[in-house]
Coordinates of C-alpha atoms and ligand atoms in Angstrom, one line a residue:
X1 CA -0.4 -45.1 -14.8
X2 CA 2.9 -44.3 -13.4
X3 CA 4.4 -40.9 -12.7
X4 CA 6.6 -39.7 -15.8
X5 CA 4.6 -41.8 -18.3
X6 CA 3.7 -40.0 -21.6
X7 CA -0.2 -40.4 -22.7
X8 CA -2.1 -39.0 -25.7
X9 CA -5.5 -37.2 -24.3
X10 CA -8.1 -35.6 -25.9
X11 CA -9.2 -32.7 -23.2
X12 CA -13.1 -32.9 -22.8
X13 CA -13.7 -30.3 -20.2
X14 CA -11.9 -27.8 -17.6
X15 CA -11.8 -27.9 -14.2
X16 CA -12.7 -24.9 -11.7
X17 CA -8.9 -24.6 -11.2
X18 CA -8.4 -24.1 -15.0
X19 CA -6.9 -27.5 -15.8
X20 CA -8.0 -29.5 -18.6
X21 CA -9.8 -32.8 -18.0
X22 CA -9.3 -35.9 -20.0
X23 CA -9.5 -39.5 -19.4
X24 CA -7.1 -42.5 -20.0
X25 CA -8.1 -46.2 -19.1
X26 CA -11.2 -45.1 -17.0
X27 CA -8.9 -42.8 -15.2
X28 CA -9.4 -38.9 -15.1
X29 CA -6.5 -37.0 -15.6
X30 CA -6.2 -33.0 -14.8
X31 CA -3.6 -31.6 -17.0
X32 CA -2.0 -28.4 -16.5
X33 CA -1.8 -25.7 -19.5
X34 CA -4.4 -28.0 -21.4
X35 CA -7.8 -26.4 -22.9
X36 CA -11.1 -28.1 -23.8
X37 CA -10.7 -29.5 -27.2
X38 CA -6.8 -29.9 -27.3
X39 CA -5.6 -33.3 -28.5
X40 CA -2.1 -33.3 -26.2
X41 CA 0.7 -35.7 -25.1
X42 CA 0.6 -35.4 -21.4
X43 CA 3.4 -36.0 -18.9
X44 CA 1.8 -37.8 -15.7
X45 CA 3.3 -35.9 -12.7
X46 CA 1.2 -37.5 -9.8
X47 CA -0.8 -40.6 -9.6
X48 CA -3.8 -40.7 -7.2
X49 CA -6.0 -43.7 -6.7
X50 CA -8.8 -42.7 -9.1
X51 CA -7.3 -39.8 -11.2
X52 CA -4.0 -38.1 -11.8
X53 CA -2.2 -34.9 -12.7
X54 CA -0.4 -34.3 -15.8
X55 CA 1.0 -31.4 -17.8
X56 CA 1.3 -31.0 -21.4
X57 CA 4.3 -31.9 -23.0
X58 CA 2.9 -31.3 -26.9
X59 CA -0.2 -30.2 -28.2
X60 CA -0.9 -32.6 -31.1
X61 CA -3.8 -31.1 -32.4
X62 CA -4.8 -27.4 -30.7
X63 CA -8.3 -26.8 -29.7
X64 CA -10.2 -24.1 -31.6
X65 CA -10.0 -21.9 -28.5
X66 CA -6.2 -22.2 -27.9
X67 CA -4.2 -19.0 -28.3
X68 CA -0.6 -18.1 -27.8
X69 CA -0.2 -16.8 -24.4
X70 CA 1.2 -13.3 -24.3
X71 CA 3.5 -13.7 -21.5
X72 CA 6.7 -15.7 -21.5
X73 CA 6.7 -16.9 -18.1
X74 CA 2.9 -18.1 -18.3
X75 CA 3.6 -21.5 -17.7
X76 CA 5.8 -21.1 -14.4
X77 CA 4.0 -18.3 -12.8
X78 CA 1.0 -19.3 -10.7
X79 CA -1.0 -15.9 -11.4
X80 CA -2.7 -16.7 -14.7
X81 CA -4.4 -20.0 -15.2
X82 CA -6.2 -19.7 -18.7
X83 CA -4.2 -17.1 -20.9
X84 CA -3.7 -19.9 -23.7
X85 CA -7.6 -20.0 -24.0
X86 CA -9.3 -17.2 -26.1
X87 CA -10.9 -14.7 -24.4
X88 CA -14.5 -15.6 -25.6
X89 CA -13.7 -19.2 -24.3
X90 CA -12.7 -17.8 -21.0
X91 CA -16.1 -15.8 -20.7
X92 CA -18.0 -19.0 -21.8
X93 CA -16.0 -21.1 -19.1
X94 CA -16.7 -18.9 -16.4
X95 CA -20.6 -18.7 -17.3
X96 CA -20.3 -22.5 -17.0
X97 CA -18.8 -22.4 -13.5
X98 CA -21.0 -20.4 -12.1
X99 CA -24.1 -22.2 -13.5
X100 CA -22.7 -25.5 -12.3
X101 CA -21.9 -24.3 -8.8
X102 CA -25.5 -23.0 -8.8
X103 CA -26.8 -26.4 -9.7
X104 CA -24.4 -28.7 -8.0
X105 CA -23.9 -26.7 -4.6
X106 CA -27.0 -24.4 -4.6
X107 CA -29.4 -27.3 -5.5
X108 CA -31.2 -25.1 -8.1
X109 CA -32.6 -26.6 -11.3
X110 CA -30.8 -26.3 -14.4
X111 CA -33.6 -25.0 -16.1
X112 CA -34.3 -22.4 -13.6
X113 CA -30.5 -21.5 -13.6
X114 CA -30.7 -20.8 -17.2
X115 CA -33.7 -18.7 -16.8
X116 CA -32.3 -16.2 -14.2
X117 CA -28.9 -15.9 -15.9
X118 CA -27.9 -12.6 -17.6
X119 CA -24.8 -12.5 -20.2
X120 CA -21.5 -12.3 -18.2
X121 CA -20.0 -8.8 -18.6
X122 CA -16.7 -9.0 -20.3
X123 CA -13.8 -6.6 -20.5
X124 CA -13.8 -4.2 -23.7
X125 CA -10.0 -5.0 -24.2
X126 CA -9.4 -8.3 -23.1
X127 CA -5.6 -8.0 -23.3
X128 CA -5.8 -4.9 -21.1
X129 CA -3.3 -4.5 -18.3
X130 CA -6.2 -4.3 -16.0
X131 CA -4.6 -4.7 -12.8
X132 CA -4.3 -1.3 -10.7
X133 CA -2.6 -3.1 -7.8
X134 CA 0.6 -5.4 -8.2
X135 CA 1.8 -7.6 -4.9
X136 CA 5.3 -8.5 -5.8
X137 CA 7.2 -10.8 -3.6
X138 CA 11.1 -10.3 -3.4
X139 CA 13.6 -12.8 -2.4
X140 CA 16.6 -14.4 -3.5
X141 CA 17.3 -17.0 -6.6
X142 CA 19.7 -20.0 -6.3
X143 CA 22.4 -17.7 -6.8
X144 CA 21.8 -15.6 -4.1
X145 CA 20.8 -13.0 -6.5
X146 CA 17.8 -10.6 -5.5
X147 CA 14.6 -11.4 -7.5
X148 CA 11.1 -9.9 -7.9
X149 CA 8.3 -11.7 -9.3
X150 CA 5.5 -13.8 -8.6
X151 CA 4.8 -17.3 -6.9
X152 CA 4.7 -20.4 -9.0
X153 CA 1.5 -22.2 -9.3
X154 CA 0.6 -23.8 -5.5
X155 CA 4.3 -22.8 -4.4
X156 CA 6.2 -20.0 -2.6
X157 CA 9.2 -20.3 -5.3
X158 CA 9.6 -16.7 -6.7
X159 CA 9.3 -16.9 -10.5
X160 CA 11.2 -13.9 -11.7
X161 CA 9.0 -11.6 -13.7
X162 CA 9.9 -8.4 -15.3
X163 CA 6.9 -7.3 -17.0
X164 CA 3.6 -8.9 -15.7
X165 CA 1.2 -8.3 -18.9
X166 CA -2.1 -8.0 -16.5
X167 CA -0.3 -5.3 -14.2
X168 CA 0.9 -1.9 -15.4
X169 CA 4.5 -1.4 -16.7
X170 CA 5.0 1.1 -14.3
X171 CA 4.4 -1.1 -11.3
X172 CA 7.1 -3.6 -12.2
X173 CA 9.5 -1.0 -12.9
X174 CA 9.0 0.6 -9.8
X175 CA 9.5 -2.8 -7.8
X176 CA 13.0 -3.4 -9.7
X177 CA 13.8 0.4 -8.5
X178 CA 13.4 -1.2 -5.0
X179 CA 15.5 -4.0 -5.8
X180 CA 18.4 -1.8 -6.9
X181 CA 18.2 0.3 -3.7
X182 CA 18.3 -3.0 -1.7
X183 CA 21.5 -4.3 -3.7
X184 CA 23.1 -1.0 -3.3
X185 CA 22.7 -0.8 0.5
X186 CA 22.7 -4.5 1.1
X187 CA 19.4 -4.7 2.5
X188 CA 18.2 -8.4 2.7
X189 CA 14.9 -9.8 1.3
X190 CA 12.9 -11.8 3.6
X191 CA 13.2 -15.5 3.4
X192 CA 10.3 -17.5 4.5
X193 CA 12.1 -20.6 5.3
X194 CA 14.3 -18.9 8.2
X195 CA 12.0 -16.0 9.1
X196 CA 15.0 -13.6 8.5
X197 CA 15.6 -10.7 6.2
X198 CA 13.6 -7.5 5.9
X199 CA 11.9 -7.0 2.6
X200 CA 8.9 -9.1 1.9
X201 CA 6.5 -7.7 -0.7
X202 CA 6.5 -4.5 -2.7
X203 CA 3.1 -3.4 -3.7
X204 CA 2.1 -0.9 -5.9
X205 CA -1.2 0.8 -6.4
X206 CA -2.4 2.9 -9.1
X207 CA -5.7 5.3 -9.3
X208 CA -6.6 4.9 -12.8
X209 CA -8.5 8.1 -12.9
X210 CA -5.9 10.2 -11.3
X211 CA -2.6 8.6 -12.1
X212 CA -1.9 8.9 -8.5
X213 CA 0.6 5.8 -7.4
X214 CA 1.3 4.3 -3.8
X215 CA 4.4 2.2 -3.1
X216 CA 4.3 0.1 -0.1
X217 CA 7.2 -1.9 1.1
X218 CA 6.2 -4.7 3.5
X219 CA 9.1 -5.5 5.9
X220 CA 9.8 -8.0 8.5
X221 CA 10.8 -5.4 11.0
X222 CA 10.1 -2.0 12.3
X223 CA 11.6 0.4 9.8
X224 CA 14.1 0.5 6.6
X225 CA 17.4 1.9 6.5
X226 CA 18.1 4.7 4.2
X227 CA 14.6 5.9 3.8
X228 CA 15.2 9.2 2.1
X229 CA 17.6 7.6 -0.3
X230 CA 14.6 5.3 -1.2
X231 CA 12.0 8.2 -1.4
X232 CA 14.4 10.2 -3.4
X233 CA 15.0 7.7 -5.9
X234 CA 11.5 6.5 -6.4
X235 CA 10.2 10.1 -6.7
X236 CA 12.8 11.0 -9.3
X237 CA 12.0 7.6 -11.2
X238 CA 8.0 8.1 -11.2
X239 CA 6.4 11.6 -10.5
X240 CA 3.3 9.7 -10.1
X241 CA 4.2 8.4 -6.9
X242 CA 2.4 10.4 -4.3
X243 CA 2.5 8.1 -1.5
X244 CA 5.5 5.9 -0.1
X245 CA 4.5 3.7 3.0
X246 CA 5.9 0.9 5.0
X247 CA 3.8 -1.7 6.1
X248 CA 5.2 -3.7 9.4
X249 CA 4.7 -7.7 8.9
X250 CA 6.4 -9.8 11.3
X251 CA 4.2 -12.7 11.4
X252 CA 5.4 -16.0 9.7
X253 CA 2.3 -16.8 7.9
X254 CA 1.2 -16.3 4.1
X255 CA -0.9 -13.2 4.6
X256 CA 1.0 -10.3 2.9
X257 CA 0.0 -7.3 4.8
X258 CA 0.6 -6.6 8.5
X259 CA -1.8 -4.4 10.6
X260 CA 0.4 -1.4 10.9
X261 CA 1.5 1.0 7.9
X262 CA 3.9 4.0 8.4
X263 CA 4.0 6.8 5.6
X264 CA 7.5 7.6 4.7
X265 CA 6.5 10.1 2.0
X266 CA 3.4 11.9 0.7
X267 CA -0.2 11.0 1.7
X268 CA -1.6 7.8 3.6
X269 CA -3.9 7.0 0.6
X270 CA -4.3 7.5 -3.1
X271 CA -7.2 8.9 -4.9
X272 CA -9.3 7.2 -7.5
X273 CA -12.6 7.8 -8.8
X274 CA -15.3 5.9 -10.7
X275 CA -18.1 6.7 -13.0
X276 CA -21.6 4.8 -12.6
X277 CA -24.1 4.0 -15.5
X278 CA -26.3 6.8 -13.7
X279 CA -23.7 9.3 -14.6
X280 CA -22.6 9.9 -10.9
X281 CA -19.0 10.2 -10.4
X282 CA -17.6 9.1 -6.9
X283 CA -13.9 9.7 -5.7
X284 CA -12.2 7.5 -3.1
X285 CA -9.0 7.8 -0.8
X286 CA -7.6 4.3 -0.5
X287 CA -4.8 3.4 2.0
X288 CA -2.6 0.5 1.6
X289 CA -4.6 -2.0 4.1
X290 CA -8.1 -1.2 2.3
X291 CA -9.6 -3.5 -0.2
X292 CA -10.3 -1.9 -3.6
X293 CA -11.1 -3.8 -6.7
X294 CA -8.1 -4.4 -8.9
X295 CA -10.1 -3.9 -12.1
X296 CA -11.3 -0.2 -12.2
X297 CA -13.2 -0.4 -15.8
X298 CA -15.1 -3.5 -14.5
X299 CA -15.7 -2.3 -11.3
X300 CA -17.8 0.5 -12.8
X301 CA -19.9 -2.2 -14.4
X302 CA -20.1 -4.3 -11.5
X303 CA -21.2 -1.6 -9.2
X304 CA -23.7 -0.5 -12.1
X305 CA -25.1 -3.8 -12.2
X306 CA -25.4 -4.0 -8.3
X307 CA -27.4 -0.4 -8.4
X308 CA -29.5 -1.6 -11.2
X309 CA -30.5 -4.8 -9.0
X310 CA -31.1 -2.7 -5.8
X311 CA -33.8 -0.7 -7.7
X312 CA -33.5 2.3 -6.0
X313 CA -35.7 5.3 -6.1
X314 CA -34.2 7.7 -3.6
X315 CA -36.6 6.5 -0.5
X316 CA -35.0 3.5 0.7
X317 CA -33.0 2.3 3.6
X318 CA -30.1 0.4 2.6
X319 CA -27.4 -1.7 4.3
X320 CA -24.0 -2.5 2.5
X321 CA -22.2 -5.3 4.6
X322 CA -18.5 -5.8 3.9
X323 CA -18.4 -2.3 2.4
X324 CA -14.6 -1.7 2.4
X325 CA -13.9 1.8 1.9
X326 CA -17.6 2.6 0.9
X327 CA -17.6 2.0 -2.9
X328 CA -20.8 0.3 -3.2
X329 CA -22.2 2.3 -0.1
X330 CA -21.7 5.5 -1.7
X331 CA -22.7 4.5 -5.1
X332 CA -26.1 3.6 -3.6
X333 CA -26.2 6.9 -1.4
X334 CA -26.9 9.4 -4.0
X335 CA -30.0 7.0 -5.0
X336 CA -31.4 6.1 -1.7
X337 CA -32.6 7.9 1.7
X338 CA -30.1 6.4 4.0
X339 CA -27.1 3.7 3.8
X340 CA -25.5 2.1 6.4
X341 CA -21.8 0.2 5.8
X342 CA -20.2 -2.3 8.1
X343 CA -16.8 -3.3 7.6
X344 CA -14.1 -5.0 9.9
X345 CA -10.9 -3.4 8.7
X346 CA -10.4 0.2 10.8
X347 CA -8.3 1.8 8.1
X348 CA -11.1 0.9 5.5
X349 CA -13.8 2.5 7.6
X350 CA -11.7 5.5 8.1
X351 CA -11.3 5.7 4.3
X352 CA -14.9 5.3 4.1
X353 CA -16.2 8.0 6.5
X354 CA -13.5 10.4 4.6
X355 CA -14.8 9.4 1.3
X356 CA -18.3 10.1 2.1
X357 CA -17.2 13.7 3.1
X358 CA -15.1 14.0 0.1
X359 CA -18.2 13.4 -2.0
X360 CA -20.4 15.7 0.3
X361 CA -22.5 12.4 1.0
X362 CA -24.3 12.6 4.3
X363 CA -26.7 10.2 4.2
X364 CA -24.5 7.1 5.2
X365 CA -23.5 5.9 8.3
X366 CA -20.4 3.4 8.9
X367 CA -19.7 0.9 11.6
X368 CA -16.7 -1.0 12.2
X369 CA -17.0 -4.5 13.2
X370 CA -17.8 -8.1 11.7
X371 CA -21.0 -8.0 10.0
X372 CA -22.3 -11.3 11.6
X373 CA -21.8 -9.1 15.0
X374 CA -22.8 -5.9 14.0
X375 CA -25.8 -6.6 12.3
X376 CA -27.5 -9.0 15.1
X377 CA -26.5 -6.3 17.5
X378 CA -28.4 -3.6 16.0
X379 CA -31.5 -6.0 15.4
X380 CA -31.7 -7.0 19.0
X381 CA -31.0 -3.7 20.4
X382 CA -33.9 -2.1 18.2
X383 CA -36.2 -4.9 18.6
X384 CA -36.1 -5.3 22.5
X385 CA -36.7 -1.8 22.4
X386 CA -39.4 -2.1 20.2
X387 CA -37.9 0.7 18.1
X388 CA -38.0 -0.6 14.6
X389 CA -36.2 2.1 12.8
X390 CA -35.3 2.1 9.1
X391 CA -32.3 0.4 10.1
X392 CA -33.9 -2.9 11.3
X393 CA -36.4 -2.9 8.4
X394 CA -34.1 -2.0 5.4
X395 CA -35.5 -2.2 2.0
X396 CA -32.4 -3.5 0.3
X397 CA -29.6 -5.3 1.8
X398 CA -26.3 -5.5 -0.3
X399 CA -23.6 -8.0 0.5
X400 CA -20.1 -8.1 -0.8
X401 CA -18.1 -10.9 1.3
X402 CA -14.8 -12.1 1.1
X403 CA -14.4 -15.5 -0.7
X404 CA -15.5 -17.6 2.5
X405 CA -19.1 -15.8 1.9
X406 CA -21.5 -14.9 4.6
X407 CA -21.3 -16.1 8.2
X408 CA -24.8 -17.7 9.0
X409 CA -25.4 -15.1 11.9
X410 CA -25.1 -12.7 9.3
X411 CA -27.6 -14.6 6.8
X412 CA -30.1 -15.1 9.8
X413 CA -30.3 -11.7 10.8
X414 CA -30.9 -10.8 7.2
X415 CA -33.7 -13.0 7.1
X416 CA -35.1 -11.5 10.2
X417 CA -34.9 -8.0 9.0
X418 CA -36.9 -8.9 5.7
X419 CA -35.6 -6.6 3.1
X420 CA -37.7 -6.5 -0.2
X421 CA -34.4 -7.2 -2.0
X422 CA -31.0 -8.7 -1.3
X423 CA -28.0 -7.9 -3.7
X424 CA -25.6 -10.4 -3.3
X425 CA -22.0 -9.3 -5.0
X426 CA -19.6 -12.5 -4.7
X427 CA -15.9 -13.3 -5.6
X428 CA -16.6 -17.2 -5.3
X429 CA -19.5 -18.8 -6.8
X430 CA -19.1 -22.0 -4.4
X431 CA -19.9 -20.1 -1.4
X432 CA -22.2 -17.9 -3.4
X433 CA -24.1 -21.1 -4.3
X434 CA -24.2 -22.1 -0.6
X435 CA -25.4 -18.7 0.5
X436 CA -28.0 -18.2 -2.0
X437 CA -29.5 -21.9 -1.2
X438 CA -29.7 -20.8 2.5
X439 CA -31.4 -17.6 1.7
X440 CA -34.3 -19.1 -0.9
X441 CA -34.7 -21.5 2.3
X442 CA -35.5 -18.5 4.3
X443 CA -38.0 -17.0 2.0
X444 CA -36.0 -15.4 -1.0
X445 CA -35.9 -16.3 -4.8
X446 CA -33.0 -15.6 -7.0
X447 CA -34.2 -13.3 -9.6
X448 CA -31.1 -12.7 -11.7
X449 CA -27.6 -13.6 -11.8
X450 CA -24.9 -11.9 -13.7
X451 CA -21.0 -12.7 -13.7
X452 CA -18.9 -9.7 -14.0
X453 CA -15.3 -10.8 -15.7
X454 CA -12.8 -8.6 -13.2
X455 CA -9.9 -11.0 -13.7
X456 CA -9.1 -12.1 -17.4
X457 CA -6.7 -14.9 -17.9
X458 CA -7.3 -16.4 -14.3
X459 CA -9.8 -18.5 -13.0
X460 CA -11.6 -15.8 -10.6
X461 CA -15.2 -14.8 -11.4
X462 CA -17.0 -12.1 -9.8
X463 CA -21.1 -12.7 -9.8
X464 CA -23.9 -10.0 -8.7
X465 CA -27.3 -11.6 -7.9
X466 CA -30.5 -10.3 -7.1
X467 CA -32.9 -11.8 -4.7
X468 CA -36.4 -10.8 -3.8
X469 CA -38.5 -11.9 -0.8
X470 CA -41.5 -14.2 -1.6
X471 CA -44.8 -12.5 -0.8
X472 CA -46.0 -14.5 2.5
X473 CA -48.8 -16.9 1.8
Ligands
SAH1 N1 -17.6 -3.4 -1.1 C1 -16.3 -3.4 -0.8 C2 -15.1 -4.5 -0.3 C3 -15.5 -5.8 -0.6 S1 -14.3 -7.3 -0.3 C4 -15.9 -3.1 -2.3 O1 -16.5 -3.5 -3.3 O2 -14.6 -2.3 -2.4 C5 -14.7 -7.8 1.2 C6 -14.4 -6.7 2.5 O3 -15.0 -7.5 3.6 C7 -13.3 -6.4 2.9 O4 -12.9 -5.0 2.7 C8 -12.8 -7.0 4.0 O5 -12.1 -6.4 4.8 C9 -14.2 -7.2 4.7 N2 -14.4 -8.2 5.6 C10 -14.1 -9.3 5.7 N3 -14.6 -10.2 6.7 C11 -15.6 -9.3 7.3 C12 -16.5 -9.5 8.1 N4 -16.5 -10.5 8.9 N5 -17.5 -8.5 8.6 C13 -17.3 -7.5 8.0 N6 -16.5 -7.0 6.8 C14 -15.6 -8.1 6.5

C-alpha cells in the first residue's frame, strides 16, 4: 500500500478517536470521516508498518447509521469527530467504548461489565447548541486576513468558522465583533510560530439559566488598546454581556488561559444555576479561569446521577475531590451532614466559597491544593493525633478528576480512609478503568456504571461509577 492509493473498504468498526476501521490485504486502515457499516473508496494518506490512515474519497454504500452532518466545515474542523453518525449510533458507540476500556484496561470480565452497566443518558435534543462555552482562536489566513474559527484536526491551523453548530449563535457573532474591533484599530492577532501579536483567543461563556454572558480576550501582553471602545461596542451589540475580562497569557505553549485575569467591564464572573432531580436549585458564580461543565442540561443529569449513587440521607460526611467551583459539593451538601471540597485552582476555590454563601449553605469547607497532597496531609495529621474526626472517616468520597485521572497518592489515601461508597465521575474512560482496577484491588467493588453524553458529535464521554467497600472477611 502506498500513499495516495485509492482502495475500496468496508468499515467494520470505529476507533476511540472516531475513525472508521477497515482492512485491506491484512492491513488495518483507520479512515477519517467513515462510519461503521460504510462501504467507501478511501484515499490512503499515511502508511505505517502494520497499519495505515486514510480519508473518505467517496461513500459507495452508506451505513444505515450515516447522516448528513449539519455543519458545512465539519470535515476540516477538528472540533467534532462523529457528526456523520446518527445520534443513536453515537450513544451506542460511546457505551461500547466505556465497556471496552473497563474490560481491556480495567481487567473486568465482560459479563461483569454488562451486569453493572446502566443505560447511557443521552441528550433530549441531539442537535442542540449545547455548549455554554466557546473558545475561539483568532489568527491570520494566508492572505493576511484576520480569521476566527477552530483548529483543524491534529493541527494548529485555524479553520474559519462563522457559526459553530454546537455553540450558541451569540458566541460566534461576539467573536466577530472582536475581529472587527481588531481590524479597525490594527490590533494584531497572535502568531504561534513567531510568538508575536496580541489577541490569542476569544472565550465566550454563557449562563444558560440566567442568560448572563462573559467575554474573555486572551492576550499575549499586559493590556489591550482602545478598551473603552471595545467595551462600548460589545455592550451595544449584546446586552446579555455582563462581564468582559482580559486574560494574560504570554507563554508559548498550547494551554489557552494564563493565570492572571483582569476585569475591564462588569463583574468578575457570570451566574448560572442548575436544578437537580431532588428539586434543589443551586446558583453558581463562575469566573474565567474556573472549570464549569459545558453542557448545562446534561450537567444536571450527571450530578443527579452522582447524587443518587452517593446515597445520602443527611447524616454523611463527604469529600468532593477536584471540586472546581463547588458544583458537586453544593449539590451534595443539602443532602449530607458535612462536605469537604478540594481543588487546585485558587479562583475556583474563591468561587466555591462564594457559591456556598450565595446558596446559604454552611455545612461545606473548601481547601485549595492538589487532592493528592491535601488529602494525605489531613489523614496523616489527624491519624498521628489519633484525632479521627469525620474528615478522615468519610462515608462517601466523590472524585471528578481531569482526563489524566487520580494520582496514586490520592487513591491510596482514599483506600486508607475506607469510605463506604466512592462515586467516580470521569471524563476519560481509559484512566477511569485504570483507577477502578486500583480501587478494586484495594477492597472496593464496582456496583454501577452510567455513561452520560455531555458532548454530542464528539468522541468525549463522561461516566459516573458507584463503588462500594467490600465487607472485610
Ligand atoms: N467537579 C467539578 C470540576 C471537575 S473538572 C465540576 O464538576 O464542575 C476537574 C477539576 O479538577 C478542575 O477544576 C481542575 O482545576 C481540578 N484539578 C486538576 N488537577 C487537580 C489536582 N491534582 N487536585 C485537585 N484539583 C485538581
